[in-house]
Coordinates of C-alpha atoms in Angstrom, one line a residue:
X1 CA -10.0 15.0 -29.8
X2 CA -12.0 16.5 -32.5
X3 CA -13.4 20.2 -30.7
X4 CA -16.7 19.4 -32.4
X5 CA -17.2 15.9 -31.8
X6 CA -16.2 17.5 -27.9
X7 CA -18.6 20.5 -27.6
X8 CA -21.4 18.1 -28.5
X9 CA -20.4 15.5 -26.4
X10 CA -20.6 18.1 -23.4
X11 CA -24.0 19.8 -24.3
X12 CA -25.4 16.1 -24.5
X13 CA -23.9 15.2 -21.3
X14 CA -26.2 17.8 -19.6
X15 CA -29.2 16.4 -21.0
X16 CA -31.4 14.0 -18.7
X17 CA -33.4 10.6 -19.3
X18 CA -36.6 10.6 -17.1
X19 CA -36.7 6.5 -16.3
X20 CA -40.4 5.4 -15.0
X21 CA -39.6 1.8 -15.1
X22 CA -39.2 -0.4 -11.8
X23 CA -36.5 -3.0 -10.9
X24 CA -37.4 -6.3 -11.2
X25 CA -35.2 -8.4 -9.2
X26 CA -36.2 -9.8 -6.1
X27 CA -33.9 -12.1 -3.9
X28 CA -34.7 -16.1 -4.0
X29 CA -37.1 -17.2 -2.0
X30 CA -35.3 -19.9 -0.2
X31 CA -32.6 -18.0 1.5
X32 CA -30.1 -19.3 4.2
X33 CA -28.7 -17.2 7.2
X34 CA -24.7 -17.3 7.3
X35 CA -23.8 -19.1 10.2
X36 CA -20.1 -19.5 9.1
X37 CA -17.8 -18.6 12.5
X38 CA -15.7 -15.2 12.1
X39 CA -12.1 -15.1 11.0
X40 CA -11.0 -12.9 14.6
X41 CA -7.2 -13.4 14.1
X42 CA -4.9 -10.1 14.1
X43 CA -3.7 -9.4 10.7
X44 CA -0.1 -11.6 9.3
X45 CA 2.3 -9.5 8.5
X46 CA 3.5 -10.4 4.6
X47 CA 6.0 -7.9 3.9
X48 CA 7.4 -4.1 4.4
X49 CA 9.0 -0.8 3.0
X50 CA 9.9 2.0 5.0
X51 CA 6.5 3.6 4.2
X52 CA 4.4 0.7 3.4
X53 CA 3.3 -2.6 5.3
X54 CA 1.3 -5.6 3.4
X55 CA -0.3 -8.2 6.0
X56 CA -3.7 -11.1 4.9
X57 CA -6.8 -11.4 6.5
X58 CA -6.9 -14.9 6.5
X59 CA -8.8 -15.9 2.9
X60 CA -11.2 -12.7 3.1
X61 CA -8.5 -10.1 2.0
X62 CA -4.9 -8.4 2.3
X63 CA -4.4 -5.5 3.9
X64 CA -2.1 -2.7 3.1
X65 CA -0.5 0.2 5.1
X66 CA 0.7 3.2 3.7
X67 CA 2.5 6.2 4.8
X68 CA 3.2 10.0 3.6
X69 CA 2.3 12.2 0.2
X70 CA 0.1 11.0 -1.8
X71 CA 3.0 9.6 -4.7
X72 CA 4.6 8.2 -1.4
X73 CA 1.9 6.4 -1.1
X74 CA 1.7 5.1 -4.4
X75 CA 4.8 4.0 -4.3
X76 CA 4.3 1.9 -1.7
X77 CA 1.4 0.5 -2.8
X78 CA 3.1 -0.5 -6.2
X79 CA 6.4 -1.7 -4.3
X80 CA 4.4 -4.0 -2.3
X81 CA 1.9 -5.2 -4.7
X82 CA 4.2 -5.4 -7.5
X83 CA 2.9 -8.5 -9.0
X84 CA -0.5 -8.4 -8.8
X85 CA -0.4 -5.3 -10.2
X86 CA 1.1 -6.6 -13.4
X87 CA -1.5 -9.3 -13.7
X88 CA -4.5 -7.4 -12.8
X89 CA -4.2 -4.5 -14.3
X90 CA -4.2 -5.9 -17.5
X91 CA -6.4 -8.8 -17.2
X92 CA -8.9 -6.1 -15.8
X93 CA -8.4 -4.3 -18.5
X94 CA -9.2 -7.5 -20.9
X95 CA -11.9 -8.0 -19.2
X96 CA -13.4 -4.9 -19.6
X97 CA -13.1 -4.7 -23.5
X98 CA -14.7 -8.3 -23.5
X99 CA -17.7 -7.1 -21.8
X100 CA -18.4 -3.7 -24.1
X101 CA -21.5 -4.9 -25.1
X102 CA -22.6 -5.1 -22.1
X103 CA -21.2 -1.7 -20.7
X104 CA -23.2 0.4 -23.8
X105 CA -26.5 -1.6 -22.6
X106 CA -26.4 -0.1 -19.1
X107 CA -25.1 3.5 -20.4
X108 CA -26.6 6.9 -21.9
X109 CA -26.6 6.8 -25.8
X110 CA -24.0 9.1 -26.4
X111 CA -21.7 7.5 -24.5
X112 CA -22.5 4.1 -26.4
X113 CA -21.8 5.9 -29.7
X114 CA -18.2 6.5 -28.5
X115 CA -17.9 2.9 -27.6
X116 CA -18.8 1.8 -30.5
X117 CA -17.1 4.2 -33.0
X118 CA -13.9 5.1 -31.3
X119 CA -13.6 2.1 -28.2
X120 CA -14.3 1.7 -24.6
X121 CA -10.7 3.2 -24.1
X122 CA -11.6 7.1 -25.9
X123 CA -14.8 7.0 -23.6
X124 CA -12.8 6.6 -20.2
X125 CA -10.2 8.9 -21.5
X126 CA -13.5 11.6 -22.3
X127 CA -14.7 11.0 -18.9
X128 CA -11.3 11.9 -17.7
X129 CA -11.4 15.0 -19.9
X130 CA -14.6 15.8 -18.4
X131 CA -13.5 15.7 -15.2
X132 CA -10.2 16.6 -14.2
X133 CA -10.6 19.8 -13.8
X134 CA -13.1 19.1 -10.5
X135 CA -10.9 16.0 -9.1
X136 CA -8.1 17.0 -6.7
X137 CA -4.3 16.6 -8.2
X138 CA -3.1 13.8 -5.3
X139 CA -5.8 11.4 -6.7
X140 CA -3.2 11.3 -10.1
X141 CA -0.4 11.9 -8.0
X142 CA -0.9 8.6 -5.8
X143 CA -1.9 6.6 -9.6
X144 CA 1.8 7.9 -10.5
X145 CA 3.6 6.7 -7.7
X146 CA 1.7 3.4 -8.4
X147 CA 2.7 3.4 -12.2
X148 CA 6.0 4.3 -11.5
X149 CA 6.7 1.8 -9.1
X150 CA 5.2 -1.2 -10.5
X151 CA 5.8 -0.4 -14.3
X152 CA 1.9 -0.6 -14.9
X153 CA 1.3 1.9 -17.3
X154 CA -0.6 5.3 -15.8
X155 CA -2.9 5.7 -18.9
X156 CA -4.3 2.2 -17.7
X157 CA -5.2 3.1 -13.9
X158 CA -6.3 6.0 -15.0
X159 CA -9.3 4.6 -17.2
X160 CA -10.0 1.5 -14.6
X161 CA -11.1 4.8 -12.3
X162 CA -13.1 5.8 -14.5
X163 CA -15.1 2.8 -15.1
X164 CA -17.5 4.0 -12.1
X165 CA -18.6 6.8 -13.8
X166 CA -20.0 4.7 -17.1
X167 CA -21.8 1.8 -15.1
X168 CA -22.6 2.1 -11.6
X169 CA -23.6 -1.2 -9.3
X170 CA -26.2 -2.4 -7.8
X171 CA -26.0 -2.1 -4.3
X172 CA -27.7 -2.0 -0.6
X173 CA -27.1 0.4 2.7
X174 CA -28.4 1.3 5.9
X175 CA -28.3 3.8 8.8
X176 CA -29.1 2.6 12.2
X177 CA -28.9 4.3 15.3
X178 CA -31.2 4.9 18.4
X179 CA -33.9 2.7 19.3
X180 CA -33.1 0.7 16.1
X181 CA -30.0 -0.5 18.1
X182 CA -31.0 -0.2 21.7
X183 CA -29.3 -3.5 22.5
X184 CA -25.8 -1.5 22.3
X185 CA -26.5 2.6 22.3
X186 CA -24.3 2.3 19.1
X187 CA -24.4 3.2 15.5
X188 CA -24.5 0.6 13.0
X189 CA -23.9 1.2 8.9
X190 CA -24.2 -1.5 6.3
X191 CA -22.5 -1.4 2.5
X192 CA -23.1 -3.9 0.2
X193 CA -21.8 -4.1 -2.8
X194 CA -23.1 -6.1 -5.5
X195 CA -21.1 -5.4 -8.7
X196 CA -18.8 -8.1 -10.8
X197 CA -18.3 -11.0 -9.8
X198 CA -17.2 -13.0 -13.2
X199 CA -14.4 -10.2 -13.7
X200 CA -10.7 -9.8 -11.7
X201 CA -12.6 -8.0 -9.8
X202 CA -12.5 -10.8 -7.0
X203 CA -9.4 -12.1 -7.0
X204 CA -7.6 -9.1 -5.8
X205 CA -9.5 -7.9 -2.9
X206 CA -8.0 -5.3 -0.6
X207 CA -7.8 -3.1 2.3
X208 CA -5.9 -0.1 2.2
X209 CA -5.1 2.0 5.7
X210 CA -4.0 5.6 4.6
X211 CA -1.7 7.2 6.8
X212 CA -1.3 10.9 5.5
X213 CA 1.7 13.1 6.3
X214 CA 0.3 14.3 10.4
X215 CA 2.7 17.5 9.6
X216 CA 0.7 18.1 6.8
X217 CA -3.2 19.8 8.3
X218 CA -4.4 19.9 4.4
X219 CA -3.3 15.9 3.9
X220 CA -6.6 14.9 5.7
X221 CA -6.3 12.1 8.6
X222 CA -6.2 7.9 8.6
X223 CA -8.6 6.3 6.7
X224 CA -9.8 2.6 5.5
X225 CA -10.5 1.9 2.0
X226 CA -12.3 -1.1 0.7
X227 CA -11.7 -2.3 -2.6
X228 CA -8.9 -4.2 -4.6
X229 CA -5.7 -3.9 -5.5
X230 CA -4.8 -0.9 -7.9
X231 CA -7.8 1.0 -6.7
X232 CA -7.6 4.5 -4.5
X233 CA -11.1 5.6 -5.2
X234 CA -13.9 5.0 -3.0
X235 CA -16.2 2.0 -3.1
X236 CA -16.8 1.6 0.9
X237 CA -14.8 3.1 3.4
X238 CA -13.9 4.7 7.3
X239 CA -12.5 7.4 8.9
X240 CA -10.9 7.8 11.9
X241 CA -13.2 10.6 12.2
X242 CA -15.9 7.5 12.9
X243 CA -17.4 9.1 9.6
X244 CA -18.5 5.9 6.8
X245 CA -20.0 6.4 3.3
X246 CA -22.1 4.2 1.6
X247 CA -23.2 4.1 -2.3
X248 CA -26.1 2.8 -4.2
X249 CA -25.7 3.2 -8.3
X250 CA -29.4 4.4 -9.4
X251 CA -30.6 2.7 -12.8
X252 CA -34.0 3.3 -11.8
X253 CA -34.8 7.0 -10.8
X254 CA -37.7 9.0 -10.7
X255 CA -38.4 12.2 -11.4
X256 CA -36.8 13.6 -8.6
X257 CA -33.7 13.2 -9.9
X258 CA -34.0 15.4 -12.7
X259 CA -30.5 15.3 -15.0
X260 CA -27.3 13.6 -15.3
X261 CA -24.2 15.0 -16.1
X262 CA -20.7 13.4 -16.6
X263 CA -18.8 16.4 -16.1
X264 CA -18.2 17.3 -12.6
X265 CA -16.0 15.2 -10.0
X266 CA -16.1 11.1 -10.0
X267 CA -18.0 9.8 -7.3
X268 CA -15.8 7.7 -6.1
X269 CA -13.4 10.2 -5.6
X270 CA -15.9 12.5 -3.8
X271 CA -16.7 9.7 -1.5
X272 CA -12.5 9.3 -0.7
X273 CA -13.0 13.2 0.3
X274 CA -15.6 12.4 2.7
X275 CA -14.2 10.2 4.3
X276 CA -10.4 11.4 4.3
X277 CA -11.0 15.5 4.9
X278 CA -14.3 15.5 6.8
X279 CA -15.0 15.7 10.4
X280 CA -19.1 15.3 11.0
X281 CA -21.8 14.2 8.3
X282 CA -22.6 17.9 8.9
X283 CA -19.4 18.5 6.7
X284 CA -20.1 15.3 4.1
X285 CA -23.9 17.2 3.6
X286 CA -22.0 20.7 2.7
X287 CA -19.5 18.8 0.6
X288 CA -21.8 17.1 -1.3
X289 CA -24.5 19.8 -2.2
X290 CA -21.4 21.8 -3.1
X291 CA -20.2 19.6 -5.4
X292 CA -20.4 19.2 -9.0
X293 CA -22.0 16.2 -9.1
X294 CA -22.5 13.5 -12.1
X295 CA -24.7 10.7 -12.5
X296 CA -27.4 9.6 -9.9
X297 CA -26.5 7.4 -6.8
X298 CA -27.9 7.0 -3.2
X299 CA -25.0 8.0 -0.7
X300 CA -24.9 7.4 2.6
X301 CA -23.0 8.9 5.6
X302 CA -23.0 7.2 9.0
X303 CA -21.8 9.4 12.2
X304 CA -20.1 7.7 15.2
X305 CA -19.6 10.4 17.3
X306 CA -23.0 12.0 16.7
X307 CA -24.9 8.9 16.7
X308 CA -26.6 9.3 13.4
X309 CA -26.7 8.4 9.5
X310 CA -28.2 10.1 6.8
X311 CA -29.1 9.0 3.4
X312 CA -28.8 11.5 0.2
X313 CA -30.7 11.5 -3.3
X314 CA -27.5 12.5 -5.8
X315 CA -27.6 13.8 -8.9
X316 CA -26.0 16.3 -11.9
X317 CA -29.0 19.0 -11.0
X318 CA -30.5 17.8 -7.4
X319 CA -29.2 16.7 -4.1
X320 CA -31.8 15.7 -1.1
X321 CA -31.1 15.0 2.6
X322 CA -33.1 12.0 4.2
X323 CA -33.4 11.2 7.5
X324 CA -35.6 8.2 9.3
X325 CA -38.8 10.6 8.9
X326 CA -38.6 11.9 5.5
X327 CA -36.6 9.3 4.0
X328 CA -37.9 8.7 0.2
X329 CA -39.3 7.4 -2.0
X330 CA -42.2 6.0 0.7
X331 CA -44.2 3.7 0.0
X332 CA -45.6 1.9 2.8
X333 CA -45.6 -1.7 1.4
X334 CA -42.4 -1.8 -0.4
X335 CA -40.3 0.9 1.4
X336 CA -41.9 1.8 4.6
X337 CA -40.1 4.4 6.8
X338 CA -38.7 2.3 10.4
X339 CA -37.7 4.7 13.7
X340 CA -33.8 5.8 13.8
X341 CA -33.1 3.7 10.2
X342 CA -32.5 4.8 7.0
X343 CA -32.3 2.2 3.7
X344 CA -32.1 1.3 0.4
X345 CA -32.5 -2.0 -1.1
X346 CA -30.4 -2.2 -4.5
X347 CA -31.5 0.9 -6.6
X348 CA -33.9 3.8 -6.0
X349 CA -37.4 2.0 -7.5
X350 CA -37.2 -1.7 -6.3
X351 CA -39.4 -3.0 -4.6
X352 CA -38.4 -6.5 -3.7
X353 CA -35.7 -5.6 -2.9
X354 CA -36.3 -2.5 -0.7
X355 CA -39.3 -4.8 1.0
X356 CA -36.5 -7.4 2.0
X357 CA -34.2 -5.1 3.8
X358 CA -37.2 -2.8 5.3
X359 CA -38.6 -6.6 6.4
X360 CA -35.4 -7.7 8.4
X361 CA -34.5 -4.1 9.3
X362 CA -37.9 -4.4 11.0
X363 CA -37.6 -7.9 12.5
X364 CA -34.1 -6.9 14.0
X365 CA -35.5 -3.8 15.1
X366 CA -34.3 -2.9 18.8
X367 CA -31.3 -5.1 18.1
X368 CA -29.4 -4.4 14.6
X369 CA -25.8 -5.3 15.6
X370 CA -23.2 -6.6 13.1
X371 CA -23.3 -10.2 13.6
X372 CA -26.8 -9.9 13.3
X373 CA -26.7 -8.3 9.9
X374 CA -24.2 -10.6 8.6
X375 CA -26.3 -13.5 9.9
X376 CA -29.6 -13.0 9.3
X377 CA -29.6 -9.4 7.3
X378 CA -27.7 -9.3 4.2
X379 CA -28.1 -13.4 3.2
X380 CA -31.8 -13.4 3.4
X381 CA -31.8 -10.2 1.5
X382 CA -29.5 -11.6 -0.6
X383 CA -27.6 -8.2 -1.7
X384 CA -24.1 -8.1 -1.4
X385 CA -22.5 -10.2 -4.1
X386 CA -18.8 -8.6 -4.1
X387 CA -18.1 -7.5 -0.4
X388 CA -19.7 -6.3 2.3
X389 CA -18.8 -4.2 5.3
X390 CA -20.8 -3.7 8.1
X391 CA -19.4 -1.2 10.7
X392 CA -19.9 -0.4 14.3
X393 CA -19.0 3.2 14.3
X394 CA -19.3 4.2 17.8
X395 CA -16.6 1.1 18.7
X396 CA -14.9 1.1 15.2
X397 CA -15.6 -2.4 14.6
X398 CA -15.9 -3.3 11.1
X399 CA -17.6 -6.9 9.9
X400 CA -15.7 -7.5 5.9
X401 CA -16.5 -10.2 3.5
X402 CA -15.2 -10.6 0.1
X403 CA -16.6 -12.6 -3.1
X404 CA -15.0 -16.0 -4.0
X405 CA -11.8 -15.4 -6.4
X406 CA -11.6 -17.9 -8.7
X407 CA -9.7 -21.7 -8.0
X408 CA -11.3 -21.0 -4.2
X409 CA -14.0 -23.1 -2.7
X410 CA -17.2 -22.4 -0.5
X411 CA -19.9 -19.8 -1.4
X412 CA -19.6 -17.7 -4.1
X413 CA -20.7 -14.3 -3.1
X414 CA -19.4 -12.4 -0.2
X415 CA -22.9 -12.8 1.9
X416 CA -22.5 -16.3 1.9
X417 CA -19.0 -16.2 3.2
X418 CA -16.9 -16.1 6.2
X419 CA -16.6 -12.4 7.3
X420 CA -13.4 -10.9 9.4
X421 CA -13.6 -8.7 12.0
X422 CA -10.8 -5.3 11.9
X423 CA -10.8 -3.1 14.8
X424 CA -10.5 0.1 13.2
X425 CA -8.8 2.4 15.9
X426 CA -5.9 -0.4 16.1
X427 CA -5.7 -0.3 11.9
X428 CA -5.1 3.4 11.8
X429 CA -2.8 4.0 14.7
X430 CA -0.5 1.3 13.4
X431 CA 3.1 2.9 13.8
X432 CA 5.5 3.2 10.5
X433 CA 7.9 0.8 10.3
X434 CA 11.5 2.4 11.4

């Protein structure tokens, strides 16, 4: 790359947009709760490698096991999912240069230039550029064992995780704990992701259970990761630790925010840290204001052994703690604060939205349970388009639905359809095949 055409991309990344505008969206006003019976059938077992199991979750997901280093467990994941490797990858990929227009509306300038003079392919190789140097080396090592495997090439699964970093989703979360769950003494956490659903995106949804090298302390410990096939970054995912993280892509800040930047570590990988190295949302709040950080999200980190959630403000230049008492921005018609709850409704300012959840939040208050959120929470908000995960973390009970892939029939967005339930603890002490 041109050093110039570099240096200035750099010094503009640092520069911040103030945004004063105010989502629009608001959910339809004749919602429906989903009453749809839960899938509550033990995973079938597809097919296995020494260091790598693939099972289904009925028509909600597959789920995949894998065991040792990081390129180990690449390897199983491209052994195993061969196939739809080679057909998502690419179609992904197609996918992604048919919608370009559409990326450079919901980017910075600068970044739009690139598109447009030089492709959507030389602006997720930049963001590489700008980032590799903050991203740990067993995120590229696991994409290798994966390319090496399956024959997709690694240039390609390296820009599909970049993608995050150009256009962030819309999404929902909350914290629950306390008296917002006296019904159970347990803590609840709700991620709801509402990104594609016209793209590949849906047809290849999947689970992967890491199993990292137990003779290894610096590997980190078993984790779940929610997401679809090809991907090892972070959209919504659990710990054994009983640690969850939650992400809301912020399009409409306020000043608080202060700048972006898009040189620092992907947030999707920083999210897999929390959830694969830390121990307490104690460590997730020391990881995260240590960070260099990029563009501006909400994160949230649930706590099942604690019995708490918090909610963060993220950003290039600023990173705030929220609890139930200071959680912002407050505004008492739109986003009031509720006792032992923290949440966001679909972006930072909007207020439809944010008045939904808080409404339901408030209605359920007392008894906020998983069946209730997928029943009567997360339909009538309507927020949750491409999969949601609602997650008892003091049980490790996890609540997963998954958009409709194309050719299927039903509802098409995951709130509206049937949800599986996964005990967690059984998921991540699964032995390795002999």
């Amino acid at each position: 790359m041109n050093k110039g055409l570099f240096a200035g991309l750099v010094l503009l990344s640092c520069l911040g947009v103030s945004l004063a505008a105010y989502c629009s969206g608001k959910p339809s006003p004749n919602p429906s709760p989903n009453l749809i019976p839960l899938y509550t059938d033990a995973p079938a077992l597809v097919s296995q490698i020494s260091n790598g199991q693939l099972y289904t979750m009925g028509n909600v997901t597959k789920v995949l096991h894998v065991w040792g280093t990081p390129y180990q467990m690449g390897t199983a994941h491209g052994t195993l999912l061969k196939s739809e490797l080679n057909v998502m990858m690419p179609d992904l990929w197609s996918y992604l240069v048919s919608q370009v227009s559409e990326i450079m509306s919901k980017v910075p300038e600068w970044i739009a230039k690139i598109i447009a003079n030089a492709g959507l392919d030389a602006a997720l190789d930049l963001t590489y550029e700008l980032t590799k140097d903050y991203t740990g080396a067993y995120f590229y090592e696991e994409m290798q064992g994966i390319a090496d495997a399956s024959g997709v090439d690694f240039k390609l699964l390296r820009r599909v995780h970049m993608i995050g970093e150009l256009t962030k989703g819309s999404c929902s979360m909350y914290g629950a704990w306390g008296s917002a769950t006296a019904s159970t003494g347990h803590t609840f956490q709700l991620r709801a992701l509402d990104w594609d659903t016209t793209g590949p995106y849906k047809d290849y949804p999947l689970v992967v259970v890491y199993h990292p090298n137990p003779n290894n302390a610096s590997a980190g410990h078993p984790f779940v990761n929610v997401g679809f096939v090809g991907w090892i970054g972070t959209l919504t995912g659990v710990s054994a630790t009983q640690l969850m993280i939650s992400e809301i892509g912020v399009s409409f800040p306020d000043d608080t925010f202060g700048y972006e930047s898009r040189i620092g570590i992907p947030f999707t990988f920083l999210m897999r840290d929390i959830i694969q190295f830390d121990q307490t949302v104690d460590d997730s709040i020391s990881r995260i204001a240590d960070a260099k950080r990029t563009c501006d999200l909400i994160l949230g980190v649930g706590d099942g052994k604690l019995g708490y959630f918090r909610g963060f403000e993220y950003s290039a230049e600023n990173v705030y703690v929220f609890d139930d008492t200071d959680m912002r921005p407050y505004n008492e018609t739109w986003h009031p604060r509720i006792e032992n709850i923290v949440y966001w409704g679909m972006d930072w300012l909007c207020p439809a939205y944010n008045q939904a959840l808080g409404q339901q939040l408030q209605k359920f208050h007392g008894n906020i349970t998983g069946e209730n959120t997928l029943r009567y929470i997360t339909p009538i908000v309507q927020t949750g388009s491409l999969h949601i995960a609602v997650t008892d973390l003091t049980s490790q009970i996890m609540w997963l639905s998954t958009a409709r892939p194309d050719g299927w029939t039903g509802a098409q967005y995951a709130y509206d359809r049937q949800f599986a339930v996964f005990d967690l603890n059984e998921l991540m002490n699964t032995p390795q095949p002999n």
